[in-house]
Coordinates of C-alpha atoms and ligand atoms in Angstrom, one line a residue:
M1 CA -42.7 -19.6 -84.4
L2 CA -43.8 -23.1 -85.3
Q3 CA -43.4 -24.0 -89.0
F4 CA -44.0 -27.1 -91.1
Y5 CA -42.9 -28.1 -94.6
N6 CA -46.2 -28.3 -96.5
T7 CA -46.2 -30.8 -99.3
L8 CA -49.0 -28.8 -101.0
S9 CA -47.0 -25.6 -101.3
R10 CA -43.6 -27.3 -101.3
K11 CA -42.2 -24.9 -98.7
K12 CA -42.0 -24.2 -95.0
E13 CA -45.0 -22.3 -93.7
A14 CA -45.8 -20.8 -90.3
F15 CA -48.4 -23.0 -88.6
I16 CA -51.6 -21.2 -87.7
P17 CA -54.6 -23.5 -86.7
I18 CA -58.1 -22.7 -88.0
E19 CA -59.4 -22.5 -84.5
E20 CA -57.0 -20.7 -82.1
G21 CA -55.3 -23.1 -79.7
H22 CA -56.9 -26.3 -81.2
V23 CA -55.3 -28.5 -83.8
R24 CA -57.4 -30.9 -85.9
L25 CA -55.2 -33.7 -87.2
Y26 CA -55.8 -36.7 -89.5
T27 CA -53.3 -39.4 -89.7
C28 CA -53.8 -42.2 -92.2
G29 CA -53.9 -45.5 -90.3
P30 CA -53.1 -49.1 -91.1
T31 CA -54.7 -51.6 -93.4
V32 CA -55.2 -54.5 -91.0
Y33 CA -54.4 -57.4 -93.3
N34 CA -51.1 -58.2 -91.8
Y35 CA -48.8 -57.3 -88.9
A36 CA -47.4 -53.8 -89.4
H37 CA -43.6 -53.6 -89.9
I38 CA -41.2 -51.2 -88.3
G39 CA -41.3 -49.1 -91.5
N40 CA -45.0 -48.5 -90.9
Y41 CA -44.2 -47.6 -87.3
R42 CA -41.8 -44.9 -88.5
A43 CA -44.8 -43.1 -90.0
Y44 CA -46.8 -43.5 -86.7
M45 CA -43.8 -42.4 -84.7
F46 CA -43.4 -39.3 -86.7
E47 CA -47.1 -38.6 -86.0
D48 CA -46.4 -39.2 -82.3
L49 CA -43.7 -36.6 -82.4
L50 CA -46.0 -34.2 -84.1
R51 CA -48.8 -34.8 -81.7
R52 CA -46.5 -34.6 -78.6
F53 CA -44.9 -31.4 -79.8
L54 CA -48.2 -29.7 -80.4
L55 CA -49.3 -30.7 -76.9
Y56 CA -45.9 -29.5 -75.6
K57 CA -46.6 -26.1 -77.1
G58 CA -50.0 -26.0 -75.3
Y59 CA -52.3 -26.8 -78.2
K60 CA -55.4 -28.9 -77.7
V61 CA -55.2 -31.7 -80.3
T62 CA -58.0 -33.7 -81.8
Q63 CA -56.3 -36.5 -83.7
V64 CA -58.1 -39.1 -85.9
M65 CA -56.4 -42.3 -87.1
N66 CA -58.6 -44.5 -89.4
I67 CA -58.4 -48.3 -89.4
T68 CA -58.8 -49.6 -92.9
D69 CA -60.7 -52.9 -92.2
V70 CA -62.0 -53.5 -95.7
D71 CA -60.1 -53.1 -99.0
D72 CA -58.7 -55.1 -101.9
K73 CA -56.0 -56.8 -99.9
I74 CA -58.2 -57.8 -97.0
I75 CA -60.8 -59.2 -99.3
R76 CA -58.1 -61.1 -101.3
D77 CA -56.5 -62.6 -98.2
A78 CA -59.6 -63.3 -96.1
N79 CA -61.2 -65.1 -99.0
A80 CA -58.1 -67.0 -99.7
E81 CA -58.1 -68.3 -96.1
N82 CA -61.8 -68.8 -96.3
V83 CA -62.5 -66.8 -93.1
D84 CA -64.9 -64.1 -92.3
F85 CA -63.1 -60.8 -93.1
R86 CA -63.9 -59.4 -89.6
K87 CA -62.4 -62.4 -88.0
F88 CA -59.5 -62.1 -90.4
T89 CA -58.7 -58.5 -89.5
A90 CA -59.3 -58.8 -85.7
P91 CA -55.9 -60.2 -84.7
Y92 CA -54.0 -57.6 -86.8
K93 CA -56.0 -54.8 -85.4
K94 CA -55.3 -56.0 -81.8
A95 CA -51.6 -56.4 -82.6
F96 CA -51.5 -52.9 -84.0
F97 CA -52.8 -51.3 -80.8
E98 CA -50.5 -53.5 -78.7
D99 CA -47.5 -52.4 -80.8
L100 CA -48.5 -48.7 -80.5
D101 CA -48.6 -49.2 -76.7
T102 CA -45.2 -50.9 -76.7
L103 CA -43.7 -48.1 -78.7
R104 CA -45.4 -45.5 -76.3
V105 CA -47.2 -43.9 -79.2
Q106 CA -49.8 -41.7 -77.6
K107 CA -53.4 -42.6 -78.3
A108 CA -55.4 -40.6 -80.8
E109 CA -58.8 -39.2 -79.8
H110 CA -60.6 -41.4 -82.4
Y111 CA -59.8 -44.6 -84.3
P112 CA -62.7 -44.9 -86.7
E113 CA -63.1 -48.1 -88.7
A114 CA -64.0 -48.0 -92.3
T115 CA -66.8 -50.7 -91.9
G116 CA -68.4 -48.5 -89.3
H117 CA -68.8 -45.5 -91.8
I118 CA -70.2 -47.0 -94.9
D119 CA -73.2 -44.6 -94.7
E120 CA -70.9 -41.5 -94.7
M121 CA -69.1 -42.9 -97.7
V122 CA -72.3 -43.4 -99.6
H123 CA -73.4 -39.8 -98.9
L124 CA -70.1 -38.5 -100.2
V125 CA -70.4 -40.6 -103.4
E126 CA -74.0 -39.4 -103.8
A127 CA -72.8 -35.8 -103.6
L128 CA -70.1 -36.5 -106.2
L129 CA -72.6 -38.0 -108.6
E130 CA -74.9 -35.1 -108.0
H131 CA -72.2 -32.5 -108.7
G132 CA -71.0 -34.4 -111.9
Y133 CA -67.7 -35.6 -110.6
A134 CA -68.5 -39.2 -110.7
Y135 CA -70.0 -41.6 -113.2
R136 CA -71.3 -45.2 -113.2
T137 CA -69.8 -48.0 -115.3
E138 CA -71.7 -50.9 -116.8
D139 CA -71.0 -53.2 -113.9
G140 CA -72.6 -50.7 -111.5
S141 CA -69.4 -49.4 -110.1
I142 CA -68.8 -45.7 -109.6
Y143 CA -65.7 -43.9 -110.7
Y144 CA -64.3 -40.4 -110.1
S145 CA -63.6 -38.4 -113.2
V146 CA -60.3 -36.8 -112.5
E147 CA -60.5 -34.4 -115.5
K148 CA -63.5 -32.8 -113.9
F149 CA -61.4 -31.6 -110.9
E150 CA -59.4 -28.6 -112.0
D151 CA -56.8 -28.9 -109.3
Y152 CA -56.1 -32.5 -109.7
G153 CA -52.4 -33.2 -109.4
Q154 CA -51.5 -30.2 -107.2
L155 CA -50.4 -32.1 -104.1
A156 CA -48.3 -34.6 -106.0
N157 CA -47.0 -31.8 -108.3
I158 CA -48.1 -33.4 -111.5
N159 CA -49.8 -31.8 -114.4
P160 CA -52.6 -33.9 -115.7
G161 CA -52.5 -32.0 -119.0
E162 CA -49.1 -33.3 -119.7
M163 CA -49.8 -36.8 -118.7
Q164 CA -51.1 -39.8 -120.4
H165 CA -54.7 -40.1 -119.1
S166 CA -55.2 -43.8 -119.4
E167 CA -58.5 -45.4 -118.7
R168 CA -59.9 -46.4 -115.3
V169 CA -58.3 -48.2 -112.5
E170 CA -60.1 -50.6 -110.3
A171 CA -57.3 -51.4 -107.9
D172 CA -56.9 -49.1 -104.8
E173 CA -53.2 -48.8 -105.3
Y174 CA -51.5 -47.7 -108.5
D175 CA -48.5 -45.7 -109.7
K176 CA -48.4 -42.2 -111.0
E177 CA -47.1 -42.9 -114.5
S178 CA -50.5 -42.0 -115.8
I179 CA -53.4 -40.5 -114.1
R180 CA -56.6 -42.5 -114.0
D181 CA -60.2 -42.3 -113.0
F182 CA -60.4 -44.3 -109.7
A183 CA -63.1 -46.3 -108.1
L184 CA -65.3 -44.7 -105.4
W185 CA -67.7 -47.6 -105.2
K186 CA -67.0 -51.1 -106.4
A187 CA -70.0 -53.2 -107.5
W188 CA -70.1 -56.7 -106.0
K189 CA -68.3 -59.4 -107.8
P190 CA -68.4 -63.1 -107.0
E191 CA -64.8 -63.0 -105.8
D192 CA -65.9 -60.6 -103.0
G193 CA -67.9 -63.4 -101.4
D194 CA -70.2 -61.9 -98.7
I195 CA -68.1 -58.8 -98.2
C196 CA -70.6 -56.2 -99.5
W197 CA -73.2 -53.7 -98.4
E198 CA -76.6 -53.1 -99.8
T199 CA -76.9 -49.3 -100.2
S200 CA -78.6 -46.7 -102.3
L201 CA -75.6 -47.0 -104.6
G202 CA -76.2 -50.7 -105.1
K203 CA -74.6 -53.8 -103.7
G204 CA -70.9 -53.4 -103.3
R205 CA -68.2 -51.8 -101.2
P206 CA -66.2 -48.6 -101.0
G207 CA -62.9 -47.9 -102.7
W208 CA -60.0 -47.2 -100.3
H209 CA -59.6 -43.5 -101.0
I210 CA -63.2 -42.6 -100.2
E211 CA -62.9 -44.2 -96.8
C212 CA -60.4 -41.6 -95.6
S213 CA -62.4 -38.7 -97.1
A214 CA -65.5 -39.9 -95.2
M215 CA -63.8 -40.6 -91.9
S216 CA -61.7 -37.4 -91.8
T217 CA -64.7 -35.1 -92.4
T218 CA -67.0 -37.0 -90.1
Y219 CA -64.7 -36.4 -87.1
L220 CA -62.8 -33.2 -88.1
G221 CA -65.2 -31.3 -90.3
N222 CA -64.9 -30.3 -94.0
H223 CA -61.8 -28.2 -93.4
F224 CA -59.2 -29.1 -90.9
D225 CA -55.5 -28.3 -90.1
I226 CA -53.1 -31.1 -90.7
H227 CA -53.2 -34.4 -92.7
T228 CA -50.2 -36.8 -92.5
G229 CA -49.0 -40.0 -94.0
G230 CA -45.9 -41.6 -95.5
V231 CA -44.6 -40.1 -98.8
D232 CA -46.1 -43.1 -100.7
N233 CA -49.5 -41.8 -99.7
I234 CA -49.1 -38.6 -101.6
F235 CA -50.2 -40.2 -104.9
P236 CA -52.7 -41.5 -105.5
H237 CA -54.2 -41.7 -102.0
H238 CA -54.0 -38.1 -100.7
E239 CA -54.4 -36.6 -104.2
N240 CA -57.7 -38.5 -104.5
E241 CA -58.8 -37.6 -101.0
I242 CA -58.5 -33.9 -101.9
A243 CA -60.3 -34.4 -105.2
Q244 CA -63.2 -36.3 -103.6
S245 CA -63.7 -34.1 -100.5
Q246 CA -63.2 -30.8 -102.2
A247 CA -65.5 -31.6 -105.1
A248 CA -68.2 -32.8 -102.6
T249 CA -68.0 -30.0 -100.1
G250 CA -66.7 -27.1 -102.1
E251 CA -64.2 -26.3 -99.3
Q252 CA -60.5 -26.8 -98.9
L253 CA -59.9 -30.1 -97.1
V254 CA -56.6 -29.5 -95.3
N255 CA -54.2 -26.5 -94.7
Y256 CA -51.0 -28.4 -94.1
W257 CA -50.0 -31.8 -95.6
L258 CA -47.0 -33.4 -93.9
H259 CA -45.4 -36.6 -95.2
C260 CA -42.7 -38.7 -93.7
E261 CA -39.9 -40.3 -95.7
H262 CA -39.5 -44.1 -95.7
L263 CA -37.5 -46.3 -93.5
I264 CA -35.2 -48.2 -95.8
V265 CA -33.0 -51.3 -95.6
E266 CA -29.9 -51.3 -97.8
G267 CA -31.3 -48.6 -100.0
E268 CA -34.8 -50.0 -100.5
K269 CA -38.1 -49.1 -98.8
M270 CA -39.0 -51.6 -96.1
S271 CA -42.2 -53.2 -97.4
K272 CA -44.2 -56.3 -97.2
S273 CA -44.1 -56.7 -101.0
L274 CA -40.3 -56.6 -101.1
G275 CA -40.1 -59.0 -98.2
N276 CA -37.3 -57.0 -96.5
F277 CA -39.3 -56.2 -93.4
Y278 CA -39.1 -56.8 -89.7
N279 CA -42.1 -56.8 -87.4
L280 CA -41.8 -55.0 -84.1
R281 CA -41.9 -58.4 -82.3
E282 CA -38.9 -59.7 -84.3
V283 CA -36.8 -56.8 -83.2
L284 CA -38.0 -57.1 -79.6
D285 CA -37.1 -60.8 -79.7
K286 CA -33.6 -59.9 -80.5
G287 CA -33.4 -58.4 -77.0
Y288 CA -33.9 -54.7 -77.9
A289 CA -36.0 -52.7 -75.4
P290 CA -39.1 -51.0 -77.0
E291 CA -37.7 -47.6 -76.0
V292 CA -34.6 -48.3 -78.0
I293 CA -36.6 -49.0 -81.1
R294 CA -38.7 -45.9 -80.3
Y295 CA -35.6 -43.8 -80.2
V296 CA -34.3 -45.1 -83.5
L297 CA -37.6 -44.4 -85.3
L298 CA -37.9 -41.0 -83.7
S299 CA -34.4 -39.6 -84.0
T300 CA -34.0 -39.0 -87.7
H301 CA -35.7 -36.0 -89.2
Y302 CA -39.1 -37.2 -90.6
R303 CA -38.3 -35.8 -94.1
Q304 CA -35.1 -37.8 -94.4
K305 CA -34.9 -41.5 -95.2
L306 CA -34.1 -43.6 -92.2
N307 CA -31.6 -46.3 -92.9
F308 CA -32.4 -49.1 -90.5
T309 CA -29.3 -50.9 -89.1
W310 CA -28.5 -52.9 -86.0
E311 CA -25.8 -50.4 -85.2
K312 CA -28.4 -47.7 -85.0
L313 CA -30.1 -49.7 -82.3
E314 CA -26.9 -50.0 -80.3
E315 CA -26.3 -46.3 -80.6
A316 CA -29.8 -45.6 -79.4
A317 CA -29.4 -47.9 -76.4
A318 CA -26.2 -46.1 -75.5
A319 CA -27.9 -42.7 -75.9
I320 CA -30.7 -43.7 -73.6
E321 CA -28.3 -45.1 -71.1
R322 CA -26.5 -41.7 -71.0
L323 CA -29.8 -39.9 -70.4
R324 CA -30.7 -42.3 -67.6
N325 CA -27.3 -42.1 -66.0
V326 CA -27.4 -38.4 -65.7
V327 CA -30.9 -38.7 -64.1
T328 CA -29.6 -41.2 -61.6
H329 CA -26.6 -38.9 -60.8
L330 CA -28.8 -35.9 -60.4
E331 CA -31.1 -37.8 -58.1
N332 CA -28.1 -38.6 -55.8
V333 CA -26.3 -35.3 -56.0
S334 CA -24.8 -33.4 -53.1
G335 CA -22.6 -30.5 -54.2
D336 CA -21.9 -27.0 -53.0
G337 CA -23.5 -25.0 -55.7
D338 CA -23.3 -22.9 -58.7
S339 CA -25.6 -20.0 -59.5
T340 CA -25.6 -20.4 -63.3
I341 CA -27.8 -23.5 -63.6
D342 CA -31.0 -21.5 -64.1
E343 CA -29.5 -19.7 -67.1
L344 CA -28.2 -22.9 -68.6
L345 CA -31.5 -24.8 -68.3
E346 CA -33.5 -21.9 -69.6
E347 CA -31.3 -21.5 -72.6
R348 CA -31.4 -25.2 -73.5
S349 CA -35.1 -25.4 -73.0
E350 CA -35.6 -22.5 -75.4
E351 CA -33.3 -24.0 -77.9
F352 CA -35.0 -27.4 -77.7
E353 CA -38.4 -25.8 -78.4
S354 CA -37.2 -23.5 -81.1
T355 CA -35.3 -26.3 -82.9
L356 CA -38.5 -28.4 -82.9
D357 CA -40.4 -25.4 -84.1
D358 CA -38.4 -25.6 -87.3
D359 CA -40.4 -28.4 -88.9
L360 CA -39.8 -30.9 -86.1
N361 CA -36.0 -30.9 -86.2
I362 CA -35.6 -33.7 -83.8
A363 CA -32.0 -34.5 -84.6
G364 CA -31.1 -30.9 -83.7
A365 CA -33.2 -31.1 -80.6
L366 CA -31.4 -34.2 -79.5
G367 CA -28.1 -32.5 -80.0
I368 CA -29.3 -29.8 -77.5
V369 CA -30.4 -32.5 -75.0
F370 CA -27.0 -34.2 -75.1
S371 CA -25.1 -30.9 -74.9
L372 CA -27.0 -30.3 -71.7
V373 CA -26.3 -33.8 -70.5
K374 CA -22.6 -33.2 -71.0
D375 CA -22.7 -29.9 -69.1
L376 CA -24.6 -31.5 -66.3
N377 CA -22.2 -34.4 -66.0
Q378 CA -19.3 -31.9 -65.9
R379 CA -20.9 -29.9 -63.1
I380 CA -21.7 -33.1 -61.2
S381 CA -18.1 -34.3 -61.5
D382 CA -16.8 -30.9 -60.5
G383 CA -19.0 -31.1 -57.3
A384 CA -20.7 -27.9 -58.6
M385 CA -24.3 -29.1 -58.5
T386 CA -26.6 -28.3 -55.6
N387 CA -29.7 -30.3 -54.7
S388 CA -31.9 -27.5 -55.8
G389 CA -30.0 -27.2 -59.1
A390 CA -30.4 -30.9 -59.6
V391 CA -34.1 -30.7 -59.0
K392 CA -34.4 -28.0 -61.7
A393 CA -32.2 -30.0 -64.1
L394 CA -34.4 -33.1 -63.6
K395 CA -37.5 -31.1 -64.3
T396 CA -36.0 -29.8 -67.6
L397 CA -34.9 -33.4 -68.6
R398 CA -38.4 -34.7 -67.8
Q399 CA -39.9 -31.9 -69.9
F400 CA -37.8 -33.1 -72.8
D401 CA -38.9 -36.6 -72.1
E402 CA -42.5 -35.5 -72.7
I403 CA -41.5 -35.7 -76.3
L404 CA -38.8 -38.4 -76.2
D405 CA -40.5 -40.8 -73.7
V406 CA -37.4 -43.0 -73.2
L407 CA -36.4 -42.3 -69.6
E408 CA -38.7 -44.8 -68.0
S409 CA -37.4 -48.3 -68.4
S410 CA -39.9 -50.7 -69.9
E411 CA -41.3 -53.7 -68.0
K412 CA -39.6 -56.1 -70.4
E413 CA -36.2 -54.9 -69.3
Q414 CA -37.2 -55.1 -65.7
D415 CA -38.2 -58.7 -66.3
V416 CA -34.5 -59.5 -66.2
P417 CA -33.2 -58.7 -62.8
K418 CA -29.8 -57.0 -62.3
E419 CA -28.4 -60.2 -60.8
I420 CA -29.1 -62.1 -64.0
Q421 CA -27.7 -59.4 -66.1
Q422 CA -24.5 -59.5 -64.1
L423 CA -24.3 -63.3 -64.5
L424 CA -24.7 -62.8 -68.3
Q425 CA -21.9 -60.3 -68.1
E426 CA -19.7 -62.9 -66.3
R427 CA -20.5 -65.5 -68.9
E428 CA -19.5 -63.1 -71.7
E429 CA -16.2 -62.3 -69.9
A430 CA -15.5 -66.0 -69.4
R431 CA -16.1 -66.7 -73.1
A432 CA -14.0 -63.8 -74.1
A433 CA -11.2 -65.3 -72.0
R434 CA -11.9 -68.7 -73.5
E435 CA -12.8 -70.2 -70.1
Y436 CA -15.6 -72.2 -71.6
D437 CA -16.2 -74.5 -68.6
K438 CA -16.8 -71.4 -66.4
A439 CA -19.0 -69.9 -69.1
D440 CA -21.1 -73.0 -69.3
A441 CA -21.4 -73.1 -65.5
V442 CA -22.6 -69.6 -65.4
R443 CA -25.1 -70.3 -68.2
D444 CA -26.5 -73.2 -66.1
E445 CA -26.8 -71.0 -63.1
I446 CA -28.8 -68.5 -65.2
Q447 CA -31.0 -71.2 -66.4
A448 CA -31.5 -72.6 -62.9
K449 CA -32.9 -69.1 -62.0
G450 CA -35.5 -69.3 -64.7
F451 CA -33.9 -67.5 -67.6
I452 CA -32.5 -68.7 -71.0
V453 CA -29.4 -67.4 -72.7
E454 CA -29.6 -66.8 -76.5
D455 CA -26.5 -66.1 -78.6
T456 CA -27.4 -63.7 -81.4
P457 CA -25.2 -62.1 -84.1
D458 CA -25.3 -59.0 -81.9
G459 CA -24.2 -60.8 -78.7
A460 CA -25.8 -62.9 -76.0
I461 CA -29.2 -61.9 -74.5
V462 CA -31.2 -63.4 -71.6
K463 CA -35.0 -63.8 -71.6
P464 CA -37.3 -65.2 -68.9
K465 CA -38.2 -68.9 -69.7
K466 CA -41.7 -69.1 -71.1
Ligands
AMP1 P1 -49.8 -49.4 -95.4 O1 -50.2 -50.3 -94.4 O2 -48.8 -49.9 -96.4 O3 -50.9 -48.6 -96.0 O4 -48.9 -48.3 -94.7 C1 -49.3 -47.6 -93.5 C2 -48.5 -46.4 -93.3 O5 -47.1 -46.7 -93.2 C3 -48.6 -45.4 -94.4 O6 -48.7 -44.1 -93.9 C4 -47.4 -45.6 -95.2 O7 -47.0 -44.5 -95.9 C5 -46.4 -45.9 -94.1 N1 -45.2 -46.7 -94.6 C6 -45.3 -47.9 -95.3 N2 -44.0 -48.4 -95.5 C7 -43.2 -47.5 -94.9 C8 -41.7 -47.4 -94.8 N3 -40.9 -48.3 -95.2 N4 -41.2 -46.3 -94.1 C9 -42.1 -45.4 -93.6 N5 -43.4 -45.4 -93.7 C10 -44.0 -46.4 -94.3
ZN2 ZN1 -55.9 -42.6 -95.7

């Protein structure tokens, strides 16, 4: 039985979709004011695991991921660079989708952009004004009155009654030391330049939180199954989404709220503001294949912090290698046979699924995969694997790979032919033996064949010359 830890109830609950066999899923997407870092991709990778496992279990999935293409940060940075904000966000949006492809994150069904849904946001704010949950300030902005919403604080587990209720907050992002009325609609200010919309609410632009309320309900209805994000989204973003949507529609917004923990570096959240971040490209440039990064981001349970280290990448590369090796062996097997393979495969398949059923326990599921790999290797080396057994084992491994998606080697790796990789190996051996002339000669040979050698703290890598 599939179950998820629901942030709203703070316990694991059996998952039952509203419509049988169909899951409606909203995943908060990026604010495209910069290149996403690998911490962000941890969140998107967790959502990829969730999506793939729902599909694995036979559900139809309708997933929506919004693109925040107007907010405080975008306006600040686009105006500082003096470029049109759409021009400003375009390269980051493009890079985001390229990165998702690189990491083999499956496509959502819809990627709505905030600037394409201003009308829906205006309608929502109008409903909130009408129902008495919103009020106008002197400058023409519109704020949400959190004290009007009885359940405010339920998701983040805070009790507004016990908290200091300080005044309004204009910024989209703020901490939960004190709860505040937040902006639904921000009246135009000179700093906004020409980033504004003329609407029935006046001239201005939406607050960040209303963007997600409008886009989720437009594509998924007033009440849908799962909403996800990183833990930093719980408050205020998701708390505010609930307050806005439920006050406007009178219906419960979401049944299951799932949040993934942060990717951390030396104990701190990887974030742009702390400056301790790597973009995907920076890690790729160090010579790690995309699927190795994918594996690292995927393999820690989503509710645990993931401590990012270079050793983890090495371990992931070794794990993938082990998987690919057993596949190669199975493809070339010729043994006499053993009748217990069906049972083994069936058991491991069931365990793999039931382990993931338990709140996406991927670390446990990988344990099962590698216990199977060990058994298969044993049978192969004992000569106890038949062709038909190997075909069945390959089928099981490929089923697991519907979730993992690491078996197929990426093009980047194939860009460096085996011959060159062997030369690199020779050079490393020569260097280890202090035969530097030989090492240099091999490096020259590699370069003559169109590749460059780069020495990194984690060893030498080769790349095609640009
Ligand atoms: P942002 O662009 O900061 O709004 O973040 C986009 C998504 O990435 C959100 O769901 C965040 O919760 C998530 N996120 C940001 N930093 C991290 C991190 N270090 N680890 C995991 N997820 C993160
Ligand atoms: Zn959101």
